[in-house]
XYZ file of C-alpha atoms in Angstrom:
538
model
C -76.536 -84.205 144.054
C -74.516 -87.283 144.866
C -73.072 -89.218 142.009
C -75.204 -92.290 142.394
C -77.367 -94.299 139.993
C -80.664 -92.538 139.277
C -83.816 -93.484 137.435
C -84.126 -91.015 134.572
C -87.037 -90.382 132.175
C -85.971 -89.018 128.669
C -88.592 -86.651 127.406
C -88.269 -85.779 123.696
C -90.165 -84.823 120.554
C -90.523 -87.616 117.990
C -88.524 -85.711 115.411
C -85.536 -85.813 117.859
C -85.510 -89.551 118.332
C -81.899 -89.876 117.248
C -80.862 -87.513 120.002
C -83.012 -89.419 122.536
C -81.267 -92.699 121.570
C -77.827 -91.099 122.037
C -78.731 -89.463 125.411
C -80.348 -92.626 126.770
C -77.353 -94.682 125.755
C -74.841 -92.318 127.449
C -76.958 -92.270 130.655
C -77.120 -96.117 130.728
C -73.359 -96.303 130.173
C -72.967 -94.005 133.124
C -74.879 -96.530 135.312
C -78.321 -94.908 135.410
C -81.660 -96.563 134.789
C -83.202 -94.988 131.821
C -86.871 -94.854 130.918
C -87.108 -94.270 127.153
C -90.463 -95.031 125.621
C -89.487 -97.251 122.785
C -86.820 -99.044 124.884
C -89.108 -99.615 127.840
C -92.679 -99.899 126.675
C -94.432 -102.718 124.767
C -96.533 -102.320 121.630
C -100.148 -102.006 122.736
C -99.302 -100.403 126.158
C -101.440 -97.462 127.139
C -99.215 -94.553 126.416
C -100.778 -92.106 128.876
C -100.801 -94.767 131.713
C -97.146 -95.690 131.107
C -96.030 -92.050 130.934
C -97.792 -91.132 134.173
C -96.462 -94.161 135.918
C -92.893 -93.487 134.833
C -93.041 -89.773 135.716
C -94.245 -90.743 139.212
C -91.288 -93.041 139.855
C -88.263 -91.360 138.335
C -85.698 -89.152 140.036
C -85.559 -86.636 137.232
C -86.893 -85.890 133.744
C -84.147 -85.218 131.168
C -85.831 -82.945 128.560
C -84.357 -82.544 125.160
C -85.188 -78.895 124.357
C -85.687 -78.145 120.723
C -88.138 -76.234 118.619
C -89.926 -79.555 118.010
C -90.117 -80.127 121.740
C -92.182 -76.945 122.308
C -94.390 -77.297 119.248
C -98.161 -77.160 120.042
C -100.124 -80.287 120.807
C -97.163 -82.465 121.738
C -97.036 -84.968 124.692
C -93.802 -83.250 125.676
C -95.895 -80.506 127.283
C -97.491 -83.039 129.675
C -94.211 -84.594 130.391
C -92.382 -81.455 131.564
C -95.348 -80.045 133.372
C -95.906 -83.316 135.213
C -92.250 -83.314 136.293
C -92.871 -80.028 138.001
C -95.988 -81.259 139.677
C -94.618 -84.611 140.910
C -90.983 -84.143 141.503
C -89.945 -80.656 140.539
C -86.683 -81.878 139.014
C -86.323 -81.178 135.315
C -82.928 -81.477 133.656
C -83.005 -79.439 130.476
C -80.465 -80.108 127.744
C -80.568 -78.060 124.543
C -80.012 -79.928 121.309
C -80.385 -77.055 118.883
C -79.985 -73.250 119.010
C -83.128 -71.671 120.633
C -84.128 -68.037 120.999
C -85.639 -66.860 124.232
C -89.091 -66.759 122.586
C -88.790 -70.456 121.721
C -88.920 -71.508 125.421
C -92.070 -71.111 127.551
C -91.715 -68.458 130.146
C -92.102 -70.875 133.092
C -88.930 -72.610 131.862
C -86.909 -69.623 130.787
C -85.270 -69.203 134.205
C -84.015 -72.773 134.549
C -80.255 -73.386 133.868
C -79.709 -75.407 130.767
C -76.940 -77.420 129.189
C -76.176 -76.946 125.512
C -75.239 -80.140 123.652
C -75.528 -78.827 120.129
C -72.374 -77.842 118.355
C -70.153 -79.903 120.677
C -68.005 -82.807 119.667
C -68.893 -86.224 121.081
C -66.598 -86.087 124.071
C -67.622 -82.588 125.123
C -71.393 -83.428 124.654
C -71.062 -86.482 126.812
C -69.330 -84.524 129.520
C -71.951 -81.749 129.359
C -74.731 -84.295 129.597
C -73.366 -86.051 132.600
C -72.537 -82.718 134.327
C -76.219 -81.811 133.874
C -77.176 -84.961 135.775
C -74.471 -85.149 138.360
C -73.695 -81.537 138.954
C -70.406 -79.700 138.273
C -67.003 -80.899 139.551
C -67.787 -84.617 139.361
C -65.520 -86.746 137.199
C -67.311 -87.796 134.098
C -65.112 -90.123 132.195
C -63.558 -91.373 130.260
C -66.664 -92.519 128.358
C -65.567 -93.496 124.779
C -68.150 -92.656 122.168
C -69.312 -95.948 120.400
C -68.833 -95.703 116.727
C -66.795 -92.535 116.770
C -63.791 -91.770 114.567
C -61.392 -93.555 116.937
C -63.268 -96.839 116.601
C -63.341 -99.251 113.632
C -66.841 -99.634 112.136
C -66.343 -103.311 112.348
C -65.627 -103.608 116.092
C -68.133 -105.331 118.378
C -68.693 -102.233 120.455
C -70.273 -100.618 117.429
C -73.404 -102.780 117.544
C -76.424 -100.975 118.846
C -74.557 -97.971 120.103
C -76.149 -94.686 118.763
C -73.980 -91.819 117.652
C -74.231 -88.271 118.616
C -76.511 -86.749 115.943
C -74.512 -84.272 113.761
C -71.208 -85.615 114.912
C -70.448 -87.027 111.481
C -71.395 -86.015 107.968
C -73.081 -88.211 105.504
C -72.204 -91.980 105.566
C -69.035 -92.865 103.612
C -71.130 -94.593 100.992
C -74.406 -92.761 100.165
C -76.573 -92.687 97.074
C -79.840 -91.399 98.426
C -81.515 -88.504 96.619
C -82.061 -85.234 98.332
C -84.482 -84.875 101.169
C -88.088 -83.847 100.446
C -88.459 -80.324 101.842
C -92.144 -80.628 102.030
C -92.176 -83.856 104.179
C -94.360 -83.433 107.266
C -96.113 -85.592 109.850
C -95.543 -89.381 110.111
C -93.672 -88.999 113.466
C -95.243 -92.182 114.985
C -94.432 -94.105 111.856
C -90.875 -92.940 111.830
C -90.476 -93.968 115.496
C -91.982 -97.342 114.904
C -89.797 -97.816 111.919
C -86.556 -96.967 113.812
C -87.650 -99.262 116.639
C -88.408 -102.128 114.236
C -85.247 -101.889 112.239
C -83.191 -102.360 115.427
C -84.752 -105.869 115.597
C -84.962 -106.925 112.019
C -85.916 -106.311 108.334
C -88.882 -103.995 107.833
C -91.333 -103.761 104.979
C -93.515 -100.695 104.462
C -96.545 -101.605 102.377
C -99.650 -99.702 101.243
C -101.464 -98.493 98.224
C -99.882 -96.291 95.529
C -99.544 -92.674 96.599
C -99.622 -93.443 100.301
C -96.154 -92.102 100.878
C -94.036 -95.255 101.490
C -91.027 -93.998 99.579
C -91.236 -90.599 101.228
C -91.232 -92.201 104.612
C -88.173 -94.339 103.756
C -86.396 -91.256 102.298
C -87.065 -89.206 105.423
C -85.802 -92.068 107.643
C -82.560 -92.322 105.625
C -81.947 -88.681 106.021
C -83.003 -88.289 109.572
C -80.913 -91.147 110.840
C -77.968 -90.852 108.398
C -75.525 -90.221 111.235
C -76.283 -93.747 112.631
C -74.937 -95.428 109.466
C -71.585 -95.832 107.638
C -73.142 -97.211 104.439
C -76.553 -96.343 102.979
C -77.501 -97.723 99.461
C -80.795 -97.026 97.812
C -82.056 -99.488 95.217
C -84.981 -99.307 92.773
C -86.113 -102.915 93.339
C -89.230 -102.960 91.038
C -87.349 -105.325 88.689
C -85.990 -108.073 90.905
C -83.720 -109.341 88.213
C -81.768 -106.137 88.280
C -80.788 -106.459 91.928
C -77.482 -108.114 91.195
C -76.558 -105.191 88.930
C -77.220 -102.601 91.646
C -75.498 -104.716 94.285
C -72.419 -104.862 92.015
C -72.490 -101.041 91.855
C -72.594 -100.965 95.622
C -69.700 -103.397 95.749
C -67.768 -101.130 93.324
C -68.335 -98.056 95.543
C -67.047 -100.071 98.534
C -63.953 -101.053 96.576
C -64.552 -104.784 96.951
C -65.662 -105.474 93.302
C -63.369 -107.430 90.986
C -63.534 -106.232 87.304
C -63.066 -109.759 86.007
C -65.506 -111.397 88.363
C -68.850 -110.676 86.634
C -71.998 -108.923 88.001
C -73.417 -111.803 89.959
C -70.112 -112.757 91.635
C -69.579 -109.172 92.714
C -73.204 -108.976 94.004
C -72.584 -112.054 96.146
C -69.272 -110.733 97.287
C -71.200 -107.661 98.565
C -73.664 -109.920 100.482
C -70.728 -111.666 102.127
C -69.123 -108.322 102.962
C -72.257 -107.016 104.662
C -72.189 -110.005 107.023
C -69.027 -108.514 108.514
C -70.010 -104.820 108.538
C -72.017 -102.908 111.076
C -73.953 -99.697 110.577
C -75.380 -100.171 107.088
C -78.816 -99.468 105.674
C -80.101 -101.013 102.404
C -83.338 -99.637 101.039
C -85.210 -101.707 98.470
C -87.747 -99.272 97.077
C -90.921 -100.333 95.244
C -90.113 -103.977 95.531
C -92.389 -106.630 94.047
C -92.305 -110.464 93.871
C -91.086 -111.236 97.406
C -90.063 -114.720 96.444
C -87.549 -113.265 93.998
C -86.287 -110.696 96.358
C -85.718 -113.123 99.268
C -82.653 -114.861 97.853
C -80.961 -111.457 97.548
C -81.637 -110.111 101.047
C -78.381 -109.583 102.954
C -77.774 -110.953 106.425
C -75.682 -109.392 109.152
C -76.034 -106.608 111.749
C -77.196 -103.929 109.298
C -80.738 -102.839 108.340
C -82.942 -103.638 105.365
C -85.907 -101.496 104.652
C -88.351 -102.498 101.869
C -91.161 -100.406 100.424
C -93.920 -102.191 98.418
C -97.519 -102.128 97.425
C -97.538 -105.875 97.955
C -98.428 -106.866 101.599
C -97.113 -110.379 101.321
C -93.715 -109.980 103.082
C -94.475 -111.861 106.246
C -91.889 -114.615 105.666
C -89.133 -112.098 104.806
C -89.612 -108.925 106.910
C -91.829 -107.456 109.572
C -94.572 -105.622 107.655
C -95.728 -102.138 108.530
C -98.914 -100.925 106.945
C -98.654 -97.298 105.864
C -101.985 -95.614 105.991
C -103.255 -92.231 104.815
C -102.368 -89.060 106.783
C -104.132 -88.337 109.921
C -106.474 -85.356 109.408
C -104.238 -83.127 111.507
C -101.264 -84.004 109.378
C -103.200 -83.326 106.211
C -104.347 -79.933 107.382
C -100.837 -79.049 108.500
C -99.380 -80.078 105.097
C -102.030 -78.116 103.084
C -101.586 -74.970 105.159
C -97.819 -75.186 104.966
C -97.993 -75.444 101.204
C -100.725 -72.801 100.965
C -100.432 -70.469 104.001
C -103.526 -68.447 103.113
C -105.738 -71.494 103.339
C -107.666 -71.440 106.637
C -107.991 -74.532 108.829
C -111.627 -75.189 107.857
C -110.896 -75.054 104.186
C -107.899 -77.386 104.587
C -110.003 -79.817 106.606
C -112.759 -79.953 104.015
C -110.355 -80.410 101.139
C -108.433 -83.147 103.029
C -111.729 -84.966 103.490
C -112.486 -84.818 99.816
C -109.056 -86.147 99.046
C -109.307 -88.878 101.610
C -106.067 -87.712 103.266
C -104.022 -89.413 100.535
C -100.528 -87.809 100.590
C -99.995 -87.910 96.828
C -103.439 -86.366 96.234
C -102.774 -83.682 98.810
C -99.382 -82.917 97.055
C -101.106 -82.785 93.679
C -103.834 -80.440 94.998
C -101.294 -78.103 96.600
C -99.371 -77.935 93.420
C -102.440 -77.020 91.313
C -103.693 -74.545 93.833
C -100.369 -72.823 93.990
C -100.209 -72.534 90.203
C -103.242 -70.408 89.627
C -106.586 -72.211 90.439
C -109.133 -71.197 93.095
C -110.049 -73.622 95.794
C -113.725 -73.597 94.760
C -112.913 -74.402 91.225
C -110.584 -77.212 92.202
C -113.308 -78.770 94.370
C -115.787 -78.523 91.491
C -113.416 -80.386 89.133
C -112.688 -82.957 91.901
C -116.348 -83.649 92.242
C -117.227 -83.752 88.524
C -113.923 -84.804 86.841
C -111.815 -86.566 89.360
C -109.809 -88.525 86.824
C -109.022 -85.249 84.972
C -107.881 -83.175 87.973
C -105.985 -86.186 89.470
C -104.008 -86.344 86.270
C -102.696 -82.761 86.999
C -99.902 -81.555 89.227
C -96.884 -83.665 88.657
C -95.258 -84.038 92.063
C -91.502 -83.856 92.234
C -91.093 -86.714 94.678
C -93.662 -89.147 93.258
C -93.187 -91.058 89.964
C -96.552 -90.167 88.425
C -99.898 -88.401 89.239
C -102.535 -90.546 90.986
C -104.708 -91.026 87.815
C -101.699 -92.279 85.810
C -100.639 -94.528 88.645
C -104.053 -96.154 88.852
C -104.348 -96.413 85.073
C -100.961 -98.148 84.946
C -101.988 -100.674 87.650
C -105.268 -101.495 85.912
C -103.321 -102.043 82.640
C -101.098 -104.491 84.502
C -104.202 -106.367 85.701
C -105.330 -106.642 82.116
C -101.876 -107.912 80.923
C -101.826 -110.482 83.725
C -105.217 -111.846 82.708
C -107.100 -110.535 85.674
C -110.521 -109.660 84.313
C -112.284 -110.773 87.506
C -110.062 -108.456 89.530
C -110.752 -105.537 87.224
C -114.479 -106.171 87.492
C -114.383 -106.524 91.226
C -112.501 -103.165 91.459
C -115.136 -101.517 89.261
C -117.931 -102.917 91.342
C -116.300 -101.722 94.556
C -115.972 -98.256 92.936
C -119.687 -98.044 92.892
C -120.033 -98.872 96.577
C -119.076 -96.482 99.323
C -115.553 -95.791 100.499
C -116.087 -97.682 103.807
C -114.660 -101.256 104.244
C -116.699 -103.757 102.182
C -117.461 -107.100 104.025
C -116.030 -109.960 101.960
C -119.092 -112.105 102.914
C -121.267 -109.672 100.964
C -119.512 -110.567 97.710
C -119.386 -114.246 98.462
C -123.143 -114.326 98.972
C -123.996 -112.202 95.931
C -121.685 -113.902 93.457
C -124.273 -116.146 91.723
C -126.317 -113.056 90.796
C -123.575 -110.670 89.723
C -123.570 -110.198 85.940
C -120.408 -108.085 85.660
C -118.006 -110.577 87.260
C -116.622 -113.022 84.633
C -115.711 -116.642 85.255
C -117.348 -119.566 87.017
C -119.782 -118.202 89.730
C -119.327 -121.441 91.692
C -115.526 -121.094 91.908
C -114.910 -120.804 95.696
C -111.491 -119.182 95.070
C -112.513 -116.397 92.733
C -112.759 -113.673 95.367
C -109.517 -114.634 97.058
C -107.640 -114.608 93.752
C -109.151 -111.217 92.687
C -108.351 -109.559 96.026
C -104.773 -110.890 95.868
C -104.310 -109.317 92.423
C -105.699 -105.980 93.598
C -103.830 -106.018 96.915
C -100.454 -106.837 95.273
C -100.863 -103.708 93.129
C -101.881 -101.564 95.959
C -105.354 -100.829 94.564
C -107.108 -102.046 97.691
C -106.439 -102.712 101.340
C -107.495 -106.096 102.679
C -108.246 -106.631 106.319
C -109.345 -109.789 108.039
C -112.963 -110.003 106.682
C -113.174 -106.801 104.498
C -111.507 -104.860 101.808
C -111.479 -101.134 101.134
C -110.839 -98.947 98.088
C -109.746 -95.357 98.495
C -112.406 -92.756 97.550
C -110.223 -91.229 94.866
C -109.420 -94.617 93.310
C -113.193 -95.161 93.229
C -113.817 -91.770 91.624
C -111.223 -92.334 88.921
C -112.466 -95.902 88.128
C -116.071 -94.608 87.898
C -114.972 -91.827 85.583
C -113.239 -94.258 83.302
C -116.275 -96.611 83.094
C -118.556 -96.366 80.103
C -122.204 -95.301 80.614
C -123.568 -98.754 79.699
C -121.097 -100.634 81.917
C -121.734 -98.244 84.736
C -125.378 -98.923 84.631
C -125.072 -102.694 85.020
C -122.374 -102.205 87.596
C -124.693 -100.094 89.685
C -127.213 -102.829 89.403
C -124.745 -105.361 90.827
C -123.853 -102.943 93.546
C -127.486 -102.778 94.601
C -127.744 -106.661 94.550
C -124.716 -106.822 96.866
C -126.448 -104.627 99.372
C -129.910 -106.050 99.101
C -128.779 -109.592 99.672
C -127.263 -108.549 103.068
C -129.866 -109.478 105.634
C -128.578 -107.210 108.332
C -128.925 -104.277 105.986
C -132.232 -105.225 104.406
C -133.799 -105.525 107.877
C -132.997 -101.849 108.530
C -133.234 -100.260 105.128
C -135.402 -100.988 102.082
C -134.070 -101.391 98.586
C -135.972 -98.288 97.660
C -133.573 -96.300 99.760
C -130.947 -97.048 97.207
C -133.092 -96.723 94.106
C -134.877 -93.560 95.198
C -131.882 -91.671 96.632
C -130.880 -88.764 94.322
C -127.169 -89.900 94.670
C -127.058 -93.699 94.669
C -123.252 -93.684 95.410
C -123.694 -91.651 98.544
C -126.600 -93.868 99.619
C -124.475 -96.942 99.250
C -121.868 -95.419 101.517
C -124.583 -94.627 104.098
C -125.806 -98.202 104.010
C -122.303 -99.518 104.560
C -122.025 -97.279 107.640
C -125.302 -98.521 108.979
C -124.044 -102.124 108.556
C -121.004 -101.332 110.662
């Protein structure tokens, strides 16, 4: 084929995004027009429509062959089959060693270019030869950010490195990778895309997997950074100390300067460096963190239960696992568990990553699945206190207990009462208007019933500690948080709280028009009936 500019679609599995960035960059440097989803498509675009449109217009599909690429139920299957149907030109490049059985039979006979195991120069030459054909001059195309370039040169900005071409960053204090990490491919892709444009904050309830997502990102994209520094940011006043340690590792700290001076020297240094990643894990109090956020061409990644980072970083809400990811995780940890069993258990656990990890740990240590589910139903707080998980700071029950204790210390009785009330409703989103309308008749909520700000203040307390998720006009408590709170509520307090829960529902006109109060009072399981009524309301 003539060596002219072509329009090329890069087809890859999400786990191989670092490779896709490098391949796309090299093709653009060689003068080609590159269609790479996160470079070319807008948030909110219809993925299928954009993919079909792109495949119909390109000259060739550059497919990054890997084990991930051929895994079941990936969009990559539609991409390479569509390239056969529309154009018939597929350019396979192999980015990791593959056995013959790893590649579908229909593709086995196609000539492929191996990029894995090559140095940067050889990999670039092999890639361009795959596009242009043999015998065409391919260079020189200097590899941005390689060993021959200074990490502080302008050409380093935004130029992806060949994955695996370098070892760990020169400064690195990140703990080992979680071998059980699975799923979250879309979240990792969005995170990588977001960091290219600015600071990112991952927020969500405790146990949702924010730290695990940040940890996997740091390891997966380690080759794209020269400096990676992980900070436990729960205590904001300790940031200067950890920054000073970073400065010492970089060799820019002055022993006689003092902690704060060295910390500020680090911030100034990062303004002039490229390819750095700073992770502020479990951060709180955004207003205290903000003065210590570095500026410059590097990346800052924040994890927090608190959602209030809008003035500091782009916030990314981390949700529970998809059901498919939950099932895959459980079956990977417990291979004898069949899909139906894993699906049912994941539903009972509300797809919460920490709860799934705890369950897998208990089940692998000598408890039957049936017994575990019995305990989960009858003693959720007890079973959720079991199964310490290596990569989480505490079991779910202890995490919730600690958060409630903090509420008590911070004089948040209304927030605690609201959380308890929500625990006796269903796990579906609870309309804020329901609580506003019912407040004068609620006996378990302390304070002035005419205070127009009581609900906002209580929800802010709960949201900041990751005990609830607040949306535009509703809030939601995870089903396991509800079960643990209910189990820790005394019999007498539970009785009056149930009465308040019934009041909340009966005062809702849309509900009462469809369902009588007797449906709550007469149902053998009032908690389940409340959930059903919430679903009817939606």
